[in-house]
Amino acid sequence: MFIQVMQGQVGDAGEIRGALDQWLRELQPAARGWLGTTAGVTDDGTFVAIARFESREAARANSERPEQHQWWMETAKLFAGEVSFHDSDRAEPYLRGGSDSAGFVQVIRGRVRDAGRVRELMRAGEADLAGERPDLIGGLAAVEDDGAYVDVAYFTSEEEARQGERKELSPRLRESFEEMMSLFDGRPDFHDLRSPWLYSPPS
């Protein structure tokens, strides 16, 4: 799955959500290969959006549409400063993947020193996560060969996610988690979307 992560500072969460709602009404019907978007604004005004597409080619075709360009030129005015973009062809779902029923979404970004080992740890720990963290519906994770790391985790609610964080993990899962954290260059950034905006194509 191809994803594009967009991040920037906004002053008015309502305005940026209105722009996304407009995109869904007016531009989405012709967006071939679009699988959905998860977005929201953190407490410090950081807007984060993860757009999912069937392929990089589908995402490129969407971005090259004149109406998409016009929409973005207007939407870009809502940001204070530069907006960063990160593309990945490596996004893999885990557990039940993303979910529009999530009440809380956490986006984790950082860099790791051993991308291959991180992928191994993620695959090996999936079964244990399913049993030990029922608050975690699932998510999408992408680890690039250059070490760029993105994880979008979907939870039933923030309250249940915080309770899950405080639970004692099994020795195997705790060891795996500690090894993974040791592979990061510095501490990863955690972006909490307490009121996530969850968009999917109409069924």
mmCIF file of N, CA and C in Angstrom, residues 82-148:
data_model
loop_
_atom_site.group_PDB
_atom_site.id
_atom_site.type_symbol
_atom_site.label_atom_id
_atom_site.label_comp_id
_atom_site.label_asym_id
_atom_site.label_seq_id
_atom_site.Cartn_x
_atom_site.Cartn_y
_atom_site.Cartn_z
ATOM 1 N N GLU A 82 5.864 25.926 6.590
ATOM 2 C CA GLU A 82 6.003 24.867 5.608
ATOM 3 C C GLU A 82 5.215 23.619 6.020
ATOM 4 N N VAL A 83 4.816 22.852 5.005
ATOM 5 C CA VAL A 83 4.152 21.575 5.211
ATOM 6 C C VAL A 83 5.096 20.484 4.714
ATOM 7 N N SER A 84 5.314 19.465 5.527
ATOM 8 C CA SER A 84 6.198 18.374 5.126
ATOM 9 C C SER A 84 5.382 17.224 4.563
ATOM 10 N N PHE A 85 5.985 16.512 3.607
ATOM 11 C CA PHE A 85 5.362 15.353 2.977
ATOM 12 C C PHE A 85 6.339 14.181 3.034
ATOM 13 N N HIS A 86 5.804 13.008 3.307
ATOM 14 C CA HIS A 86 6.617 11.787 3.295
ATOM 15 C C HIS A 86 5.835 10.701 2.579
ATOM 16 N N ASP A 87 6.414 10.134 1.539
ATOM 17 C CA ASP A 87 5.773 9.077 0.759
ATOM 18 C C ASP A 87 6.401 7.732 1.089
ATOM 19 N N SER A 88 5.579 6.695 1.052
ATOM 20 C CA SER A 88 6.101 5.351 1.297
ATOM 21 C C SER A 88 5.309 4.322 0.514
ATOM 22 N N ASP A 89 6.040 3.415 -0.141
ATOM 23 C CA ASP A 89 5.429 2.259 -0.806
ATOM 24 C C ASP A 89 5.410 1.037 0.108
ATOM 25 N N ARG A 90 5.918 1.174 1.308
ATOM 26 C CA ARG A 90 6.149 0.020 2.168
ATOM 27 C C ARG A 90 5.110 -0.144 3.272
ATOM 28 N N ALA A 91 4.019 0.595 3.234
ATOM 29 C CA ALA A 91 3.044 0.526 4.324
ATOM 30 C C ALA A 91 2.389 -0.850 4.370
ATOM 31 N N GLU A 92 2.457 -1.466 5.543
ATOM 32 C CA GLU A 92 1.888 -2.796 5.741
ATOM 33 C C GLU A 92 0.884 -2.752 6.890
ATOM 34 N N PRO A 93 -0.309 -3.310 6.690
ATOM 35 C CA PRO A 93 -1.259 -3.358 7.800
ATOM 36 C C PRO A 93 -0.858 -4.408 8.827
ATOM 37 N N TYR A 94 -1.201 -4.164 10.088
ATOM 38 C CA TYR A 94 -1.009 -5.183 11.121
ATOM 39 C C TYR A 94 -2.292 -5.305 11.941
ATOM 40 N N LEU A 95 -2.438 -6.457 12.602
ATOM 41 C CA LEU A 95 -3.693 -6.812 13.261
ATOM 42 C C LEU A 95 -4.838 -6.607 12.274
ATOM 43 N N ARG A 96 -5.845 -5.783 12.616
ATOM 44 C CA ARG A 96 -6.974 -5.577 11.704
ATOM 45 C C ARG A 96 -6.805 -4.341 10.821
ATOM 46 N N GLY A 97 -5.606 -3.794 10.776
ATOM 47 C CA GLY A 97 -5.354 -2.624 9.948
ATOM 48 C C GLY A 97 -6.014 -1.387 10.534
ATOM 49 N N GLY A 98 -6.163 -0.354 9.693
ATOM 50 C CA GLY A 98 -6.842 0.859 10.129
ATOM 51 C C GLY A 98 -8.333 0.626 10.261
ATOM 52 N N SER A 99 -8.989 1.513 11.031
ATOM 53 C CA SER A 99 -10.414 1.333 11.255
ATOM 54 C C SER A 99 -11.099 2.675 11.421
ATOM 55 N N ASP A 100 -12.194 2.861 10.701
ATOM 56 C CA ASP A 100 -12.969 4.093 10.837
ATOM 57 C C ASP A 100 -13.779 4.127 12.127
ATOM 58 N N SER A 101 -13.745 3.046 12.899
ATOM 59 C CA SER A 101 -14.427 3.036 14.189
ATOM 60 C C SER A 101 -13.493 3.447 15.328
ATOM 61 N N ALA A 102 -12.246 3.761 15.020
ATOM 62 C CA ALA A 102 -11.282 4.128 16.059
ATOM 63 C C ALA A 102 -11.702 5.421 16.750
ATOM 64 N N GLY A 103 -11.528 5.449 18.071
ATOM 65 C CA GLY A 103 -11.805 6.659 18.821
ATOM 66 C C GLY A 103 -10.556 7.456 19.129
ATOM 67 N N PHE A 104 -9.399 6.891 18.822
ATOM 68 C CA PHE A 104 -8.116 7.526 19.122
ATOM 69 C C PHE A 104 -7.086 6.958 18.162
ATOM 70 N N VAL A 105 -6.263 7.842 17.589
ATOM 71 C CA VAL A 105 -5.216 7.417 16.658
ATOM 72 C C VAL A 105 -3.900 8.042 17.099
ATOM 73 N N GLN A 106 -2.862 7.243 17.089
ATOM 74 C CA GLN A 106 -1.530 7.746 17.419
ATOM 75 C C GLN A 106 -0.608 7.532 16.218
ATOM 76 N N VAL A 107 0.037 8.615 15.784
ATOM 77 C CA VAL A 107 0.977 8.561 14.672
ATOM 78 C C VAL A 107 2.382 8.683 15.248
ATOM 79 N N ILE A 108 3.222 7.709 14.966
ATOM 80 C CA ILE A 108 4.580 7.666 15.500
ATOM 81 C C ILE A 108 5.546 7.804 14.331
ATOM 82 N N ARG A 109 6.460 8.762 14.433
ATOM 83 C CA ARG A 109 7.430 8.994 13.366
ATOM 84 C C ARG A 109 8.828 9.086 13.953
ATOM 85 N N GLY A 110 9.790 8.550 13.225
ATOM 86 C CA GLY A 110 11.169 8.619 13.677
ATOM 87 C C GLY A 110 12.098 7.989 12.662
ATOM 88 N N ARG A 111 13.315 7.702 13.098
ATOM 89 C CA ARG A 111 14.295 7.046 12.250
ATOM 90 C C ARG A 111 14.921 5.902 13.034
ATOM 91 N N VAL A 112 15.171 4.798 12.331
ATOM 92 C CA VAL A 112 15.774 3.627 12.970
ATOM 93 C C VAL A 112 17.090 3.294 12.288
ATOM 94 N N ARG A 113 17.946 2.598 13.035
ATOM 95 C CA ARG A 113 19.279 2.275 12.519
ATOM 96 C C ARG A 113 19.324 0.963 11.751
ATOM 97 N N ASP A 114 18.360 0.090 11.975
ATOM 98 C CA ASP A 114 18.373 -1.225 11.327
ATOM 99 C C ASP A 114 16.941 -1.520 10.855
ATOM 100 N N ALA A 115 16.616 -1.082 9.639
ATOM 101 C CA ALA A 115 15.251 -1.220 9.129
ATOM 102 C C ALA A 115 14.833 -2.681 9.040
ATOM 103 N N GLY A 116 15.730 -3.548 8.602
ATOM 104 C CA GLY A 116 15.385 -4.958 8.476
ATOM 105 C C GLY A 116 15.026 -5.585 9.804
ATOM 106 N N ARG A 117 15.792 -5.279 10.839
ATOM 107 C CA ARG A 117 15.513 -5.854 12.162
ATOM 108 C C ARG A 117 14.198 -5.315 12.720
ATOM 109 N N VAL A 118 13.924 -4.053 12.492
ATOM 110 C CA VAL A 118 12.656 -3.479 12.957
ATOM 111 C C VAL A 118 11.483 -4.186 12.284
ATOM 112 N N ARG A 119 11.577 -4.456 10.994
ATOM 113 C CA ARG A 119 10.500 -5.176 10.308
ATOM 114 C C ARG A 119 10.319 -6.572 10.909
ATOM 115 N N GLU A 120 11.428 -7.242 11.212
ATOM 116 C CA GLU A 120 11.338 -8.574 11.824
ATOM 117 C C GLU A 120 10.631 -8.514 13.171
ATOM 118 N N LEU A 121 10.980 -7.547 13.990
ATOM 119 C CA LEU A 121 10.371 -7.413 15.315
ATOM 120 C C LEU A 121 8.882 -7.113 15.220
ATOM 121 N N MET A 122 8.510 -6.293 14.252
ATOM 122 C CA MET A 122 7.099 -5.953 14.077
ATOM 123 C C MET A 122 6.292 -7.190 13.697
ATOM 124 N N ARG A 123 6.814 -7.985 12.764
ATOM 125 C CA ARG A 123 6.097 -9.192 12.340
ATOM 126 C C ARG A 123 6.019 -10.208 13.479
ATOM 127 N N ALA A 124 7.120 -10.369 14.207
ATOM 128 C CA ALA A 124 7.166 -11.376 15.262
ATOM 129 C C ALA A 124 6.255 -11.024 16.428
ATOM 130 N N GLY A 125 6.063 -9.732 16.694
ATOM 131 C CA GLY A 125 5.281 -9.322 17.853
ATOM 132 C C GLY A 125 3.801 -9.166 17.598
ATOM 133 N N GLU A 126 3.366 -9.341 16.354
ATOM 134 C CA GLU A 126 1.962 -9.072 16.025
ATOM 135 C C GLU A 126 1.002 -9.987 16.781
ATOM 136 N N ALA A 127 1.296 -11.273 16.849
ATOM 137 C CA ALA A 127 0.401 -12.207 17.532
ATOM 138 C C ALA A 127 0.295 -11.891 19.015
ATOM 139 N N ASP A 128 1.412 -11.524 19.637
ATOM 140 C CA ASP A 128 1.382 -11.178 21.053
ATOM 141 C C ASP A 128 0.577 -9.903 21.289
ATOM 142 N N LEU A 129 0.712 -8.936 20.405
ATOM 143 C CA LEU A 129 -0.059 -7.694 20.535
ATOM 144 C C LEU A 129 -1.552 -7.980 20.510
ATOM 145 N N ALA A 130 -1.960 -8.865 19.627
ATOM 146 C CA ALA A 130 -3.385 -9.174 19.495
ATOM 147 C C ALA A 130 -3.955 -9.688 20.804
ATOM 148 N N GLY A 131 -3.170 -10.480 21.535
ATOM 149 C CA GLY A 131 -3.669 -11.045 22.772
ATOM 150 C C GLY A 131 -3.553 -10.125 23.971
ATOM 151 N N GLU A 132 -2.533 -9.247 23.957
ATOM 152 C CA GLU A 132 -2.243 -8.448 25.145
ATOM 153 C C GLU A 132 -2.786 -7.024 25.082
ATOM 154 N N ARG A 133 -3.111 -6.540 23.892
ATOM 155 C CA ARG A 133 -3.596 -5.167 23.769
ATOM 156 C C ARG A 133 -4.915 -5.139 22.998
ATOM 157 N N PRO A 134 -6.030 -5.558 23.639
ATOM 158 C CA PRO A 134 -7.320 -5.537 22.948
ATOM 159 C C PRO A 134 -7.790 -4.129 22.594
ATOM 160 N N ASP A 135 -7.204 -3.120 23.218
ATOM 161 C CA ASP A 135 -7.540 -1.726 22.894
ATOM 162 C C ASP A 135 -6.991 -1.314 21.533
ATOM 163 N N LEU A 136 -5.991 -2.039 21.040
ATOM 164 C CA LEU A 136 -5.361 -1.724 19.753
ATOM 165 C C LEU A 136 -6.099 -2.475 18.646
ATOM 166 N N ILE A 137 -6.835 -1.732 17.833
ATOM 167 C CA ILE A 137 -7.567 -2.349 16.727
ATOM 168 C C ILE A 137 -6.597 -2.864 15.677
ATOM 169 N N GLY A 138 -5.618 -2.045 15.344
ATOM 170 C CA GLY A 138 -4.641 -2.391 14.323
ATOM 171 C C GLY A 138 -3.980 -1.127 13.819
ATOM 172 N N GLY A 139 -3.325 -1.226 12.668
ATOM 173 C CA GLY A 139 -2.669 -0.042 12.146
ATOM 174 C C GLY A 139 -1.915 -0.309 10.868
ATOM 175 N N LEU A 140 -1.130 0.687 10.493
ATOM 176 C CA LEU A 140 -0.267 0.634 9.319
ATOM 177 C C LEU A 140 1.125 1.046 9.749
ATOM 178 N N ALA A 141 2.124 0.327 9.286
ATOM 179 C CA ALA A 141 3.503 0.670 9.614
ATOM 180 C C ALA A 141 4.354 0.607 8.354
ATOM 181 N N ALA A 142 5.270 1.571 8.240
ATOM 182 C CA ALA A 142 6.181 1.617 7.094
ATOM 183 C C ALA A 142 7.584 1.907 7.604
ATOM 184 N N VAL A 143 8.530 1.069 7.198
ATOM 185 C CA VAL A 143 9.928 1.272 7.552
ATOM 186 C C VAL A 143 10.726 1.280 6.252
ATOM 187 N N GLU A 144 11.315 2.429 5.938
ATOM 188 C CA GLU A 144 12.081 2.551 4.701
ATOM 189 C C GLU A 144 13.494 1.999 4.888
ATOM 190 N N ASP A 145 14.138 1.663 3.779
ATOM 191 C CA ASP A 145 15.504 1.162 3.849
ATOM 192 C C ASP A 145 16.458 2.198 4.428
ATOM 193 N N ASP A 146 16.139 3.501 4.277
ATOM 194 C CA ASP A 146 17.000 4.542 4.828
ATOM 195 C C ASP A 146 16.715 4.804 6.307
ATOM 196 N N GLY A 147 15.778 4.053 6.899
ATOM 197 C CA GLY A 147 15.502 4.183 8.323
ATOM 198 C C GLY A 147 14.293 5.013 8.687
ATOM 199 N N ALA A 148 13.658 5.682 7.730
ATOM 200 C CA ALA A 148 12.455 6.459 8.041
ATOM 201 C C ALA A 148 11.344 5.519 8.512
#
